[in-house]
Amino acid sequence: MPAHDDLIARLHAEFPASAGTESSDLDRAREDRSGHRAPDRPIAVVHPASIDEVQRLLRLANETRTPVVPRGAGTGLAGGAIGGAGAIVLDLSRMDRILELDPLDELAVVEPGVLNGDLNAAASEHGLWYAPDPASRAISSVGGNIATNAGGLLCAKYGVTREAVLGLAVVLADGRLVRTGRRTVKGVTGYDLTALMTGSEGTLGVIVEATVRLRPRPEGDPVTVAAAFADVEVAAAGCAAVTGARLRPAMLELVDDLGLRRVVGHLGPAAIAGTPVEQLAPGEALVIAQADDTDAASRAARIADVLRAAGGRVVVSSDAVASERLIALRRAWHPALAATGEVLIEDIAVPRSKLPDMFRAIADIGRRYGIEIPTLAHAGDGNLHPNFVFTGTEPPAEVWAAADELFRAAVALGGTLTGEHGVGILKRRWLRDELGDDGYDLQRRIKAVFDPAGILNPGVMFDEASAVRR
Amino acid sequence: MPAHDDLIARLHAEFPASAGTESSDLDRAREDRSGHRAPDRPIAVVHPASIDEVQRLLRLANETRTPVVPRGAGTGLAGGAIGGAGAIVLDLSRMDRILELDPLDELAVVEPGVLNGDLNAAASEHGLWYAPDPASRAISSVGGNIATNAGGLLCAKYGVTREAVLGLAVVLADGRLVRTGRRTVKGVTGYDLTALMTGSEGTLGVIVEATVRLRPRPEGDPVTVAAAFADVEVAAAGCAAVTGARLRPAMLELVDDLGLRRVVGHLGPAAIAGTPVEQLAPGEALVIAQADDTDAASRAARIADVLRAAGGRVVVSSDAVASERLIALRRAWHPALAATGEVLIEDIAVPRSKLPDMFRAIADIGRRYGIEIPTLAHAGDGNLHPNFVFTGTEPPAEVWAAADELFRAAVALGGTLTGEHGVGILKRRWLRDELGDDGYDLQRRIKAVFDPAGILNPGVMFDEASAVRR
């Protein structure tokens, strides 16, 4: 792209240690973990080391009207941080320091590139814990978690990322630095821009620092309960019974029959010995619950009683090793699927009470399209991950047609098209359907307040003509 | 005000059952619980019974460019819902139905005028609880709680109102109805307008319906721990030790010496017998902690150990009656102060670790102005309520001068000028100081997206020339 030669020269001159234009660098920034890959390379990838560098880059981008794609660890599942033709990727992974960890105020101040797992390792030395717990925590960054308002397995009890973010430093599209929120647990001065930025997927500003809330680590070992059920709807009813008994497990996962069969095949007989899936009947589904903290044992026993009464074949862990063995059935989900092809992970959420309806809708859609859609649910919060396994680099058209029906079914049940992964570029075409015209219009106008020239992650969330092609 | 005759006639014609212009109605709407009273009466008070009526009123107001002041139960402490000359007060207290209470999805859909206490009474029949717990819960409305992002005594463990709001129906300034958020626990489709509306004090739209999250009620009786300390700084250190031990009480309150003396005098010897303040030495301050749920007893015992080690004279409740007796020391706070004059309640928050510094600053400011500033703190989250007791209808000038110093001291300590009461009209002059120029400017521009003509609660939060005089 010779049109960008001047810009590339300026980037190298002004960011000699941070601007990269090597093919390998550009190619890495063209994709994330969604399986999607932009058709063209971005102009450059800039790896700033400081807030000042981010500000200078945004000033340059604003002056030249160059689209900027903020990017964390690149583990997103919705194509929200993919660089394409005409864009500069702003890769924040070098800004990975924990600037402060205050055990008395139970907070940390971090740069955006710090990995969730690294922050947790540091916090645990003080008996503290950063609760947002996406399955990707070992490889995803806190900044990316905030930009997508990441969820995870523990949200029904411990909340989503938004609940853990106290304040942010954000570089705006014109290079100005603003600080939102505060270091206090409470505070109602002005509009909650911290919450507005959380989950805004790099379209309103670049998160360059975050003040996050830590909480005491749950005490003792968690206790795990696994229960096999005759089918996925009976399993969903079992989960509903746990909620109805006002027991709030830290984790409540549901693995459907299509997925469970693959998990069992993937793990092999030795790994599943002693678990409820040791003798698996056709159509059976699995529920895995975990109770934590000082009352873990008594709470787990009550959860087991409820699941047993709902028809489950139940095993309760006796110690940390046994617990890990049961949890391994859940952890094997993604490897089991990935072993047989490329995986597209969807991310709908419905009110808990609609889980059986949603499972029925998924089965119906799968039948009509002749596609298996193995589905995993965070049943405690109604978040389902229907998975499509395919061969080749891009999902075939019928997968997208089936996904389209999934999204519409979820929204019709009072749900949402993305529970925790974000809209990105992959789901932007459904945004207006869920928000309605007036809601969509309000959101577009808020975007314009922060980014009047439209240079911040264009094409993410909003399906607009000016989008970077990706 | 003859200029408004046409408008009044139209209001009576279009809202025959809802528009009030009686002096008593207008006078009630001129004040809230802040002690402040607008110098003039508003034009009218409209008490709509439906969303449709709210929409019609906003259309009329938009057409005639008449300021609208949304108002819930009128229990605000910052003058955020006070009607003044030229304004229509939109009183939502008649819209007080619980539209739905879903025990499986653990949520309720309510009209804004329902009282917090009434919602909780209904939820408790299903073993559920609406956690936002402002001290005013018996008399304040859920809509008002959301408009101010109300806090309360239990926030360190259970979060503020924002964490409990899943979705809203909002009438915009031009009468359009938009729905934000959803019925699911998780959901990241688009910007979080639900959080943006929460705490926006009626300046962005009128909340006409809320979908709120309920949670399982803590099991069993809470256990209360009360401890007297030599002075307020030692007491604050005791609270810090509780946090440092990673014990998270449901409640952790600190009553300073000036307030405690009044409480003890107000309650009398019989009520305080058997409590740690039965023999009170000069300068002593009180800490009251409460542990709840299944591990209440063991957790309370550990909290008591920590407070004892920090120098406290400790009493632990043995049953619900004894617990109530200790909590009564906290509950008597406001009555004890109100018995001796008008009370202006301030509402700063600082990082927990700065509580001793803030108490020192309050004492210093009190000394310099020759004013007693009895202070109560939600020590678990660093939220302090310094109180001014005065005679007459408005706080004297030196009270405001002292309050000004309080706010500046809190912000200088990394805190905020309002932890849970809101900015309203009483604190708007300090908003820019806390937000900074760029942050203030962003907030003004967000306001303009929602309310381009500036008819929604003008003068609240932002100190603008067009404000309704109040």
Tab-separated table of C-alpha atoms in Angstrom, chain B residues 281-426:
chain	number	residue	atom	x	y	z
B	281	ALA	CA	-14.616	7.493	78.729
B	282	PRO	CA	-14.123	10.905	77.081
B	283	GLY	CA	-13.057	10.712	73.454
B	284	GLU	CA	-14.128	7.108	72.958
B	285	ALA	CA	-15.482	5.980	69.600
B	286	LEU	CA	-17.512	2.931	68.629
B	287	VAL	CA	-17.217	0.270	65.939
B	288	ILE	CA	-20.191	-1.939	65.080
B	289	ALA	CA	-19.649	-4.931	62.831
B	290	GLN	CA	-22.120	-7.512	61.669
B	291	ALA	CA	-21.524	-10.922	60.120
B	292	ASP	CA	-24.329	-12.729	58.321
B	293	ASP	CA	-25.216	-15.965	56.537
B	294	THR	CA	-24.290	-19.531	57.407
B	295	ASP	CA	-20.890	-18.685	58.903
B	296	ALA	CA	-22.054	-15.634	60.864
B	297	ALA	CA	-21.050	-16.941	64.299
B	298	SER	CA	-17.548	-18.065	63.407
B	299	ARG	CA	-16.872	-14.946	61.363
B	300	ALA	CA	-18.156	-12.663	64.123
B	301	ALA	CA	-15.906	-14.428	66.625
B	302	ARG	CA	-12.892	-13.766	64.419
B	303	ILE	CA	-13.907	-10.116	63.947
B	304	ALA	CA	-14.231	-9.786	67.729
B	305	ASP	CA	-10.733	-11.232	68.204
B	306	VAL	CA	-9.269	-8.730	65.764
B	307	LEU	CA	-11.071	-5.766	67.343
B	308	ARG	CA	-10.003	-6.894	70.818
B	309	ALA	CA	-6.398	-7.176	69.681
B	310	ALA	CA	-6.672	-3.651	68.276
B	311	GLY	CA	-7.601	-2.353	71.753
B	312	GLY	CA	-11.384	-2.538	71.633
B	313	ARG	CA	-13.734	-3.201	74.554
B	314	VAL	CA	-15.826	-5.806	72.769
B	315	VAL	CA	-19.341	-7.208	73.148
B	316	VAL	CA	-20.648	-9.942	70.810
B	317	SER	CA	-24.377	-10.522	70.494
B	318	SER	CA	-25.664	-13.866	71.720
B	319	ASP	CA	-29.015	-13.814	69.910
B	320	ALA	CA	-31.259	-11.677	67.703
B	321	VAL	CA	-32.445	-9.524	70.606
B	322	ALA	CA	-28.913	-8.793	71.808
B	323	SER	CA	-27.900	-8.080	68.222
B	324	GLU	CA	-30.701	-5.569	67.839
B	325	ARG	CA	-29.626	-3.897	71.077
B	326	LEU	CA	-26.126	-3.281	69.705
B	327	ILE	CA	-27.379	-2.144	66.310
B	328	ALA	CA	-29.667	0.316	68.103
B	329	LEU	CA	-26.521	2.299	68.996
B	330	ARG	CA	-26.040	2.914	65.299
B	331	ARG	CA	-29.697	3.482	64.498
B	332	ALA	CA	-29.936	6.185	67.175
B	333	TRP	CA	-27.417	8.312	65.316
B	334	HIS	CA	-29.771	10.459	63.291
B	335	PRO	CA	-32.506	10.827	65.934
B	336	ALA	CA	-29.874	11.830	68.493
B	337	LEU	CA	-28.572	14.589	66.250
B	338	ALA	CA	-31.980	15.704	65.003
B	339	ALA	CA	-33.135	16.106	68.596
B	340	THR	CA	-30.832	19.097	69.008
B	341	GLY	CA	-31.300	20.989	65.717
B	342	GLU	CA	-31.438	20.856	61.935
B	343	VAL	CA	-28.983	18.353	60.479
B	344	LEU	CA	-26.964	18.693	57.287
B	345	ILE	CA	-25.557	15.274	56.397
B	346	GLU	CA	-22.432	15.235	54.266
B	347	ASP	CA	-21.317	12.203	52.336
B	348	ILE	CA	-17.672	12.049	51.380
B	349	ALA	CA	-15.789	8.832	50.651
B	350	VAL	CA	-12.068	8.090	50.805
B	351	PRO	CA	-10.011	4.981	50.219
B	352	ARG	CA	-10.337	2.879	53.387
B	353	SER	CA	-6.671	3.379	54.248
B	354	LYS	CA	-7.254	7.134	54.425
B	355	LEU	CA	-9.966	6.999	57.093
B	356	PRO	CA	-7.612	8.121	59.907
B	357	ASP	CA	-6.357	11.024	57.742
B	358	MET	CA	-9.905	12.048	56.954
B	359	PHE	CA	-10.970	11.926	60.603
B	360	ARG	CA	-7.949	14.094	61.432
B	361	ALA	CA	-8.909	16.544	58.685
B	362	ILE	CA	-12.499	16.711	59.948
B	363	ALA	CA	-11.338	17.408	63.497
B	364	ASP	CA	-8.997	20.106	62.253
B	365	ILE	CA	-11.693	21.775	60.147
B	366	GLY	CA	-14.136	21.615	63.066
B	367	ARG	CA	-11.600	23.242	65.387
B	368	ARG	CA	-10.776	26.030	62.968
B	369	TYR	CA	-14.419	26.900	62.363
B	370	GLY	CA	-15.456	26.340	65.955
B	371	ILE	CA	-18.073	23.815	64.813
B	372	GLU	CA	-18.682	20.299	66.106
B	373	ILE	CA	-18.792	17.877	63.155
B	374	PRO	CA	-20.025	14.531	64.507
B	375	THR	CA	-19.110	11.900	61.949
B	376	LEU	CA	-20.413	8.449	61.167
B	377	ALA	CA	-18.535	6.203	58.734
B	378	HIS	CA	-19.385	3.120	56.747
B	379	ALA	CA	-15.839	2.046	57.522
B	380	GLY	CA	-16.015	-1.045	55.322
B	381	ASP	CA	-16.117	1.120	52.250
B	382	GLY	CA	-14.568	4.415	53.399
B	383	ASN	CA	-17.791	6.400	53.179
B	384	LEU	CA	-18.063	9.107	55.876
B	385	HIS	CA	-21.070	11.159	56.875
B	386	PRO	CA	-19.840	14.283	58.654
B	387	ASN	CA	-22.898	15.998	60.128
B	388	PHE	CA	-23.536	19.648	60.845
B	389	VAL	CA	-26.204	20.503	63.388
B	390	PHE	CA	-27.547	24.037	63.206
B	391	THR	CA	-30.591	26.130	64.051
B	392	GLY	CA	-32.777	27.934	61.536
B	393	THR	CA	-33.877	26.816	58.080
B	394	GLU	CA	-30.642	27.072	56.074
B	395	PRO	CA	-27.107	26.126	57.098
B	396	PRO	CA	-25.120	29.220	58.083
B	397	ALA	CA	-22.282	30.394	55.822
B	398	GLU	CA	-19.525	28.946	58.017
B	399	VAL	CA	-21.086	25.485	57.673
B	400	TRP	CA	-20.793	25.698	53.902
B	401	ALA	CA	-17.254	27.027	54.199
B	402	ALA	CA	-16.344	24.090	56.449
B	403	ALA	CA	-18.119	21.670	54.065
B	404	ASP	CA	-16.136	23.120	51.186
B	405	GLU	CA	-12.938	22.276	53.037
B	406	LEU	CA	-14.240	18.782	53.780
B	407	PHE	CA	-14.874	18.087	50.101
B	408	ARG	CA	-11.489	19.369	49.069
B	409	ALA	CA	-9.769	17.304	51.763
B	410	ALA	CA	-11.602	14.162	50.628
B	411	VAL	CA	-10.710	14.681	46.972
B	412	ALA	CA	-7.093	15.417	47.933
B	413	LEU	CA	-6.997	12.045	49.739
B	414	GLY	CA	-8.065	10.268	46.544
B	415	GLY	CA	-11.712	10.331	47.555
B	416	THR	CA	-14.947	11.766	46.296
B	417	LEU	CA	-17.370	14.470	47.330
B	418	THR	CA	-20.332	12.143	47.394
B	419	GLY	CA	-20.239	8.454	48.189
B	420	GLU	CA	-23.924	7.652	47.920
B	421	HIS	CA	-26.225	10.669	48.204
B	422	GLY	CA	-25.572	12.269	44.839
B	423	VAL	CA	-24.483	15.672	43.630
B	424	GLY	CA	-27.922	17.264	43.338
B	425	ILE	CA	-27.901	21.027	43.574
B	426	LEU	CA	-26.020	21.117	46.860
